[in-house]
Amino acid sequence: MITTNKEKNKFIIFVAIFVILFGRNVYAKENNDGIIKILDDFAIYHNSEIALYNAEDECIGFYYEGVNDGYVIIDTYGEIIEFSYENEIQAYENAGNNCYYAGPGEYYMESENNENILVNITTNKNIKKNEVNSFKNITSNENIDKKTSITITYPDSTKDSEGNTTYTGYYKSLTLEKKMNLPCETRYLDYNNDNTCGSLATAIMFYYYYDYINRSYIKSDKYIGTGYVRQKAFYDSFKPLLGDNGDGTSYTQVKNGINKYLKSIEKNPTCTYITTANLLYNVTSKIIDCIENRKPCIVGLSNEPKYGNHWVVGVGYARYQAVDDWDLINIDFIKINNGWYTTKSHSIVYVNSMYVDGLIYLK
């Protein structure tokens, strides 16, 4: 509890901080440890969140524990109500019942014996709930910075799978953070007319390795060249390796088939995959890592509006940063070679990462 004179003196100092920050909106980004940095010198634990109610039992904000002591109270619109670098409100953190807030210095808990009685955690005195000032959010429904319709144009004059040049999302803001493409172009092949897209994506990926990374990735002369016969023969060669009979292929089938090919050209079987089912890895981040290392990867699409379930080749990405409520989130678009056409303008499109369920790549 906050009971000592020393702590009360600190609270007086804190009020000045509160006045300065009152109304400041928090746009924060959570790291892998669940830590959110909300100010340049202040971070909180996301999992320490405690809902705070007013006397009318409306949720008006949340209490968070500071990483290096202190705490912050943020309203439901992401506005900082108050914070302290040093003090903590231990009664909130240890409360077994609902916690209430009536403004700076006015902290309450629901009585264990009567839900209509609140306990002032500073004085330990009981008070009827209807006698407590009912705190309202500082941001009214009329002036809240609501999420709006925001439209961006895809980078590099590239369209999405539906042929659109723009994307519309409902956020407070949407800003391009970074983008990158492979330094060279993939080949554009359209031989897949029997649902063997796994074999075609594999051929496109290995042609890129042969063309731009190392000539040792294709050793048979019958596959070397840009003519129809040689390129189709290379694509056809992967069908038996992957077990690609037109009924679709799994991540394991494609990986194992690629590793068989690597062994056949006297290379280590370094092919592996990551899917969204593996919570230890972020699929989109790994695709971005492949592109930033100047290497293509095979991307698995699931229920994509145009392509459905489909194997494609990842050739680039565009990452946007969106402000959603008081969080910063990533909106990622993966640039792919769809394997449907022989021209860049039709083959290279952006797909929303929400339709990506994994990737296959060479380590």
Short mmCIF file of C-alpha atoms in Angstrom, two decimals:
data_model
loop_
_atom_site.label_atom_id
_atom_site.label_comp_id
_atom_site.label_asym_id
_atom_site.label_seq_id
_atom_site.Cartn_x
_atom_site.Cartn_y
_atom_site.Cartn_z
CA MET A 1 0.00 0.00 0.00
CA ILE A 2 0.99 3.66 -0.37
CA THR A 3 0.98 4.75 3.28
CA THR A 4 4.25 6.40 4.31
CA ASN A 5 4.94 10.12 4.33
CA LYS A 6 7.88 9.54 2.02
CA GLU A 7 5.62 7.89 -0.52
CA LYS A 8 3.08 10.69 -0.22
CA ASN A 9 5.81 13.24 -0.91
CA LYS A 10 6.75 11.33 -4.02
CA PHE A 11 3.14 11.45 -5.09
CA ILE A 12 3.16 15.25 -4.97
CA ILE A 13 6.12 15.26 -7.33
CA PHE A 14 4.38 12.72 -9.50
CA VAL A 15 1.32 14.95 -9.91
CA ALA A 16 3.44 17.46 -11.81
CA ILE A 17 4.51 14.69 -14.17
CA PHE A 18 0.90 13.66 -14.51
CA VAL A 19 -0.17 17.14 -15.54
CA ILE A 20 2.48 17.26 -18.26
CA LEU A 21 1.64 13.86 -19.71
CA PHE A 22 -2.12 13.91 -19.32
CA GLY A 23 -3.58 13.30 -22.76
CA ARG A 24 -0.43 11.96 -24.35
CA ASN A 25 -1.26 9.05 -26.63
CA VAL A 26 0.81 5.89 -26.38
CA TYR A 27 1.85 4.08 -29.55
CA ALA A 28 3.93 1.20 -28.31
CA LYS A 29 5.48 -1.95 -29.72
CA GLU A 30 5.83 -5.18 -27.77
CA ASN A 31 9.07 -7.13 -28.03
CA ASN A 32 9.51 -10.89 -27.77
CA ASP A 33 9.74 -10.70 -23.95
CA GLY A 34 6.35 -9.02 -23.58
CA ILE A 35 7.99 -5.70 -22.74
CA ILE A 36 6.42 -2.54 -24.16
CA LYS A 37 8.37 0.71 -24.34
CA ILE A 38 5.86 3.53 -23.94
CA LEU A 39 8.28 6.42 -23.32
CA ASP A 40 11.93 6.90 -24.18
CA ASP A 41 12.96 5.95 -20.65
CA PHE A 42 10.01 3.94 -19.43
CA ALA A 43 8.83 0.41 -20.29
CA ILE A 44 6.15 -1.88 -18.91
CA TYR A 45 5.31 -5.58 -18.77
CA HIS A 46 2.32 -6.28 -21.02
CA ASN A 47 1.31 -9.35 -19.00
CA SER A 48 0.98 -7.23 -15.82
CA GLU A 49 -2.21 -5.64 -17.16
CA ILE A 50 -4.96 -5.07 -14.59
CA ALA A 51 -8.32 -3.68 -15.64
CA LEU A 52 -9.53 -0.62 -13.73
CA TYR A 53 -13.19 0.31 -13.30
CA ASN A 54 -15.05 3.44 -12.30
CA ALA A 55 -17.91 3.66 -9.81
CA GLU A 56 -20.34 2.75 -12.57
CA ASP A 57 -18.42 -0.50 -13.23
CA GLU A 58 -17.21 0.71 -16.62
CA CYS A 59 -13.68 -0.30 -17.61
CA ILE A 60 -11.89 3.04 -17.93
CA GLY A 61 -8.27 1.94 -18.19
CA PHE A 62 -5.48 -0.45 -17.31
CA TYR A 63 -2.70 -0.56 -14.75
CA TYR A 64 0.75 -1.84 -15.85
CA GLU A 65 3.85 -2.62 -13.83
CA GLY A 66 7.05 -0.88 -14.87
CA VAL A 67 10.05 -2.98 -15.89
CA ASN A 68 12.41 -1.05 -13.62
CA ASP A 69 9.99 -0.11 -10.84
CA GLY A 70 7.15 2.33 -11.33
CA TYR A 71 3.79 1.89 -13.02
CA VAL A 72 1.52 3.49 -15.56
CA ILE A 73 -2.26 3.82 -15.89
CA ILE A 74 -3.51 4.09 -19.48
CA ASP A 75 -7.11 4.69 -20.46
CA THR A 76 -9.02 2.54 -22.94
CA TYR A 77 -8.13 4.92 -25.77
CA GLY A 78 -4.39 4.63 -25.20
CA GLU A 79 -3.98 7.89 -23.31
CA ILE A 80 -1.58 8.06 -20.36
CA ILE A 81 -3.55 9.02 -17.27
CA GLU A 82 -0.70 8.84 -14.78
CA PHE A 83 2.59 7.15 -14.17
CA SER A 84 5.47 6.99 -11.72
CA TYR A 85 9.10 6.04 -12.23
CA GLU A 86 9.46 4.66 -8.68
CA ASN A 87 6.21 3.83 -6.87
CA GLU A 88 4.04 0.81 -7.48
CA ILE A 89 0.45 0.29 -6.40
CA GLN A 90 0.99 -3.04 -4.71
CA ALA A 91 -2.66 -3.44 -3.74
CA TYR A 92 -3.63 -3.42 -7.41
CA GLU A 93 -0.97 -6.00 -8.24
CA ASN A 94 -2.08 -8.31 -5.41
CA ALA A 95 -5.82 -7.71 -5.61
CA GLY A 96 -8.13 -10.70 -5.79
CA ASN A 97 -11.19 -8.60 -6.58
CA ASN A 98 -11.98 -5.85 -9.08
CA CYS A 99 -9.83 -2.72 -8.92
CA TYR A 100 -11.28 0.78 -9.16
CA TYR A 101 -9.88 4.16 -10.10
CA ALA A 102 -11.38 7.59 -9.45
CA GLY A 103 -8.48 9.81 -10.56
CA PRO A 104 -4.92 10.51 -9.37
CA GLY A 105 -4.45 9.28 -5.83
CA GLU A 106 -7.91 7.71 -5.71
CA TYR A 107 -7.29 3.95 -5.78
CA TYR A 108 -9.84 1.40 -4.60
CA MET A 109 -10.51 -2.31 -4.40
CA GLU A 110 -13.82 -4.08 -4.19
CA SER A 111 -14.58 -5.26 -0.68
CA GLU A 112 -14.31 -9.00 -0.14
CA ASN A 113 -17.65 -9.01 1.69
CA ASN A 114 -19.78 -6.56 -0.28
CA GLU A 115 -19.50 -5.68 -3.97
CA ASN A 116 -21.15 -2.30 -3.26
CA ILE A 117 -18.37 -1.33 -0.86
CA LEU A 118 -14.94 -0.18 -2.01
CA VAL A 119 -11.77 -0.04 0.06
CA ASN A 120 -9.50 2.97 -0.34
CA ILE A 121 -6.11 1.29 -0.66
CA THR A 122 -4.27 4.35 0.67
CA THR A 123 -6.31 4.78 3.86
CA ASN A 124 -7.86 1.29 4.19
CA LYS A 125 -11.22 2.99 4.79
CA ASN A 126 -14.43 1.62 3.34
CA ILE A 127 -16.68 3.76 1.18
CA LYS A 128 -19.91 3.06 -0.62
CA LYS A 129 -19.33 2.60 -4.34
CA ASN A 130 -21.97 5.19 -5.24
CA GLU A 131 -20.15 7.79 -3.12
CA VAL A 132 -16.91 7.50 -5.11
CA ASN A 133 -16.31 10.00 -7.89
CA SER A 134 -16.98 8.26 -11.20
CA PHE A 135 -13.90 8.76 -13.36
CA LYS A 136 -14.46 9.24 -17.09
CA ASN A 137 -11.89 8.75 -19.84
CA ILE A 138 -10.21 11.98 -20.81
CA THR A 139 -10.89 11.20 -24.46
CA SER A 140 -14.59 11.44 -25.17
CA ASN A 141 -16.38 9.49 -27.85
CA GLU A 142 -16.70 12.73 -29.78
CA ASN A 143 -13.03 13.69 -30.01
CA ILE A 144 -11.27 10.31 -29.99
CA ASP A 145 -8.83 9.84 -32.84
CA LYS A 146 -10.82 7.02 -34.37
CA LYS A 147 -9.43 4.48 -36.80
CA THR A 148 -10.14 5.60 -40.31
CA SER A 149 -9.98 4.17 -43.78
CA ILE A 150 -6.40 4.52 -45.02
CA THR A 151 -5.30 3.60 -48.55
CA ILE A 152 -1.71 2.98 -49.62
CA THR A 153 -0.29 2.30 -53.07
CA TYR A 154 1.86 -0.80 -53.37
CA PRO A 155 5.56 -0.03 -53.96
CA ASP A 156 7.33 -0.48 -57.29
CA SER A 157 4.13 -0.11 -59.34
CA THR A 158 3.30 -3.72 -58.43
CA LYS A 159 -0.28 -4.95 -58.14
CA ASP A 160 -1.77 -7.51 -55.79
CA SER A 161 -3.22 -10.86 -56.81
CA GLU A 162 -6.56 -9.27 -57.63
CA GLY A 163 -4.95 -6.69 -59.92
CA ASN A 164 -5.33 -3.81 -57.45
CA THR A 165 -2.62 -1.17 -57.15
CA THR A 166 -3.78 -0.08 -53.68
CA TYR A 167 -4.59 -1.55 -50.27
CA THR A 168 -7.12 -0.10 -47.83
CA GLY A 169 -6.99 -0.79 -44.09
CA TYR A 170 -8.73 0.66 -41.06
CA TYR A 171 -6.04 2.13 -38.83
CA LYS A 172 -5.06 5.44 -37.32
CA SER A 173 -2.06 5.52 -39.65
CA LEU A 174 -0.27 3.23 -42.11
CA THR A 175 3.33 4.02 -43.04
CA LEU A 176 5.86 2.17 -45.18
CA GLU A 177 8.65 1.10 -42.84
CA LYS A 178 10.90 -0.83 -45.23
CA LYS A 179 10.86 -2.83 -48.45
CA MET A 180 13.28 -4.92 -50.46
CA ASN A 181 13.40 -7.07 -53.59
CA LEU A 182 15.80 -9.73 -54.75
CA PRO A 183 18.61 -8.05 -56.68
CA CYS A 184 17.81 -9.97 -59.88
CA GLU A 185 14.71 -11.28 -61.59
CA THR A 186 13.45 -14.82 -61.35
CA ARG A 187 12.46 -16.73 -64.45
CA TYR A 188 8.81 -16.56 -65.47
CA LEU A 189 7.45 -20.03 -66.20
CA ASP A 190 3.87 -21.09 -66.80
CA TYR A 191 4.21 -24.85 -67.24
CA ASN A 192 2.03 -25.76 -64.29
CA ASN A 193 -1.28 -26.81 -65.80
CA ASP A 194 -1.86 -29.94 -63.74
CA ASN A 195 -1.72 -28.70 -60.13
CA THR A 196 1.98 -29.36 -59.73
CA CYS A 197 2.87 -25.90 -58.45
CA GLY A 198 5.32 -27.36 -55.91
CA SER A 199 7.53 -28.63 -58.72
CA LEU A 200 7.31 -25.36 -60.65
CA ALA A 201 8.13 -23.22 -57.61
CA THR A 202 11.11 -25.49 -56.93
CA ALA A 203 12.34 -25.13 -60.54
CA ILE A 204 12.02 -21.34 -60.41
CA MET A 205 13.93 -21.19 -57.13
CA PHE A 206 16.78 -23.39 -58.38
CA TYR A 207 17.04 -21.50 -61.65
CA TYR A 208 17.62 -18.35 -59.57
CA TYR A 209 20.32 -20.12 -57.58
CA TYR A 210 21.93 -21.27 -60.85
CA ASP A 211 21.61 -17.90 -62.62
CA TYR A 212 22.78 -15.61 -59.82
CA ILE A 213 24.29 -17.51 -56.88
CA ASN A 214 26.31 -20.50 -58.12
CA ARG A 215 26.36 -22.43 -61.40
CA SER A 216 26.80 -25.68 -59.48
CA TYR A 217 23.08 -25.80 -58.64
CA ILE A 218 22.31 -27.31 -62.06
CA LYS A 219 24.75 -29.84 -63.47
CA SER A 220 22.81 -31.51 -66.28
CA ASP A 221 23.17 -29.84 -69.67
CA LYS A 222 19.64 -30.83 -70.62
CA TYR A 223 18.28 -28.34 -68.04
CA ILE A 224 20.63 -25.45 -68.83
CA GLY A 225 19.21 -22.74 -71.06
CA THR A 226 16.13 -20.56 -71.40
CA GLY A 227 14.25 -22.48 -74.06
CA TYR A 228 10.91 -24.17 -73.48
CA VAL A 229 12.17 -27.74 -73.80
CA ARG A 230 15.04 -27.42 -71.30
CA GLN A 231 13.12 -25.40 -68.73
CA LYS A 232 10.09 -27.67 -68.86
CA ALA A 233 12.32 -30.72 -68.55
CA PHE A 234 13.85 -29.23 -65.39
CA TYR A 235 10.38 -28.58 -63.96
CA ASP A 236 9.23 -32.10 -64.89
CA SER A 237 12.27 -33.61 -63.17
CA PHE A 238 11.00 -32.45 -59.79
CA LYS A 239 7.62 -34.16 -60.02
CA PRO A 240 8.87 -37.65 -59.10
CA LEU A 241 11.24 -36.24 -56.48
CA LEU A 242 8.38 -34.40 -54.73
CA GLY A 243 5.73 -37.04 -55.38
CA ASP A 244 3.91 -34.27 -57.21
CA ASN A 245 1.07 -36.11 -58.97
CA GLY A 246 -1.45 -33.27 -59.26
CA ASP A 247 -3.08 -33.76 -55.86
CA GLY A 248 -0.92 -31.14 -54.16
CA THR A 249 2.22 -31.50 -52.09
CA SER A 250 2.93 -30.98 -48.40
CA TYR A 251 5.78 -29.08 -46.77
CA THR A 252 7.47 -32.38 -45.99
CA GLN A 253 7.15 -33.64 -49.56
CA VAL A 254 8.61 -30.49 -51.07
CA LYS A 255 11.43 -30.36 -48.51
CA ASN A 256 12.34 -34.01 -48.96
CA GLY A 257 12.21 -33.74 -52.75
CA ILE A 258 14.50 -30.71 -52.72
CA ASN A 259 16.95 -32.49 -50.43
CA LYS A 260 16.98 -35.46 -52.82
CA TYR A 261 17.87 -33.08 -55.63
CA LEU A 262 20.60 -31.45 -53.57
CA LYS A 263 22.14 -34.84 -52.87
CA SER A 264 21.99 -35.68 -56.58
CA ILE A 265 24.14 -32.63 -57.37
CA GLU A 266 26.52 -33.48 -54.51
CA LYS A 267 25.35 -30.77 -52.12
CA ASN A 268 24.35 -31.04 -48.49
CA PRO A 269 20.58 -31.53 -47.96
CA THR A 270 20.04 -28.15 -46.30
CA CYS A 271 16.41 -27.60 -47.22
CA THR A 272 14.03 -26.98 -44.33
CA TYR A 273 10.73 -25.27 -43.66
CA ILE A 274 8.83 -23.18 -41.12
CA THR A 275 5.06 -22.98 -40.84
CA THR A 276 2.67 -20.90 -38.77
CA ALA A 277 1.97 -24.03 -36.71
CA ASN A 278 5.44 -23.65 -35.18
CA LEU A 279 4.99 -20.89 -32.61
CA LEU A 280 8.73 -20.58 -31.98
CA TYR A 281 9.33 -18.92 -35.34
CA ASN A 282 7.79 -16.02 -37.21
CA VAL A 283 7.15 -17.04 -40.80
CA THR A 284 7.02 -13.52 -42.25
CA SER A 285 10.23 -12.51 -40.50
CA LYS A 286 12.00 -15.55 -41.97
CA ILE A 287 10.79 -14.68 -45.48
CA ILE A 288 12.11 -11.16 -44.96
CA ASP A 289 15.40 -12.63 -43.73
CA CYS A 290 15.72 -14.73 -46.90
CA ILE A 291 15.11 -11.71 -49.14
CA GLU A 292 17.55 -9.55 -47.17
CA ASN A 293 20.12 -12.31 -47.66
CA ARG A 294 19.46 -12.06 -51.42
CA LYS A 295 17.96 -15.54 -51.71
CA PRO A 296 14.52 -16.66 -52.93
CA CYS A 297 12.33 -19.02 -50.96
CA ILE A 298 9.23 -21.08 -51.65
CA VAL A 299 6.18 -19.55 -49.98
CA GLY A 300 3.06 -21.50 -49.07
CA LEU A 301 -0.26 -19.68 -49.52
CA SER A 302 -3.44 -20.77 -47.80
CA ASN A 303 -6.91 -19.61 -48.88
CA GLU A 304 -5.50 -16.63 -50.77
CA PRO A 305 -8.44 -14.97 -52.61
CA LYS A 306 -6.94 -15.46 -56.08
CA TYR A 307 -4.62 -18.46 -55.72
CA GLY A 308 -6.21 -20.48 -52.93
CA ASN A 309 -3.67 -23.03 -51.60
CA HIS A 310 -0.63 -22.54 -53.79
CA TRP A 311 3.17 -22.78 -53.85
CA VAL A 312 4.87 -19.59 -55.07
CA VAL A 313 8.36 -18.07 -54.92
CA GLY A 314 9.11 -15.19 -52.55
CA VAL A 315 11.03 -12.41 -54.29
CA GLY A 316 10.49 -9.35 -52.08
CA TYR A 317 8.47 -7.73 -49.33
CA ALA A 318 7.00 -4.45 -48.14
CA ARG A 319 6.47 -3.86 -44.42
CA TYR A 320 4.08 -1.16 -43.26
CA GLN A 321 3.72 0.06 -39.70
CA ALA A 322 0.14 0.61 -38.61
CA VAL A 323 -1.16 2.36 -35.52
CA ASP A 324 -4.04 0.25 -34.27
CA ASP A 325 -5.62 1.53 -31.04
CA TRP A 326 -2.45 2.16 -29.00
CA ASP A 327 -0.32 -0.58 -30.51
CA LEU A 328 2.14 -0.45 -33.36
CA ILE A 329 1.65 -3.48 -35.57
CA ASN A 330 3.26 -4.70 -38.78
CA ILE A 331 1.23 -5.10 -41.95
CA ASP A 332 3.39 -7.17 -44.30
CA PHE A 333 3.02 -7.82 -48.00
CA ILE A 334 5.11 -10.54 -49.62
CA LYS A 335 6.11 -10.05 -53.25
CA ILE A 336 5.86 -13.33 -55.12
CA ASN A 337 6.35 -14.98 -58.49
CA ASN A 338 2.99 -16.74 -58.87
CA GLY A 339 4.20 -19.26 -61.49
CA TRP A 340 1.22 -18.63 -63.76
CA TYR A 341 2.63 -16.47 -66.54
CA THR A 342 5.69 -15.83 -68.70
CA THR A 343 5.85 -12.06 -68.11
CA LYS A 344 6.94 -10.09 -65.07
CA SER A 345 3.92 -7.79 -65.15
CA HIS A 346 1.57 -10.73 -64.64
CA SER A 347 3.80 -13.02 -62.54
CA ILE A 348 5.03 -10.61 -59.85
CA VAL A 349 2.38 -9.54 -57.36
CA TYR A 350 1.99 -8.70 -53.67
CA VAL A 351 0.05 -10.98 -51.35
CA ASN A 352 -0.96 -10.10 -47.82
CA SER A 353 1.08 -12.09 -45.31
CA MET A 354 -2.16 -13.13 -43.60
CA TYR A 355 -2.49 -15.71 -46.40
CA VAL A 356 1.03 -17.09 -45.91
CA ASP A 357 1.20 -20.28 -43.86
CA GLY A 358 4.91 -21.09 -44.22
CA LEU A 359 8.07 -21.12 -46.30
CA ILE A 360 10.63 -23.60 -47.59
CA TYR A 361 14.22 -22.46 -47.95
CA LEU A 362 17.84 -23.53 -48.17
CA LYS A 363 19.88 -22.94 -45.02
#
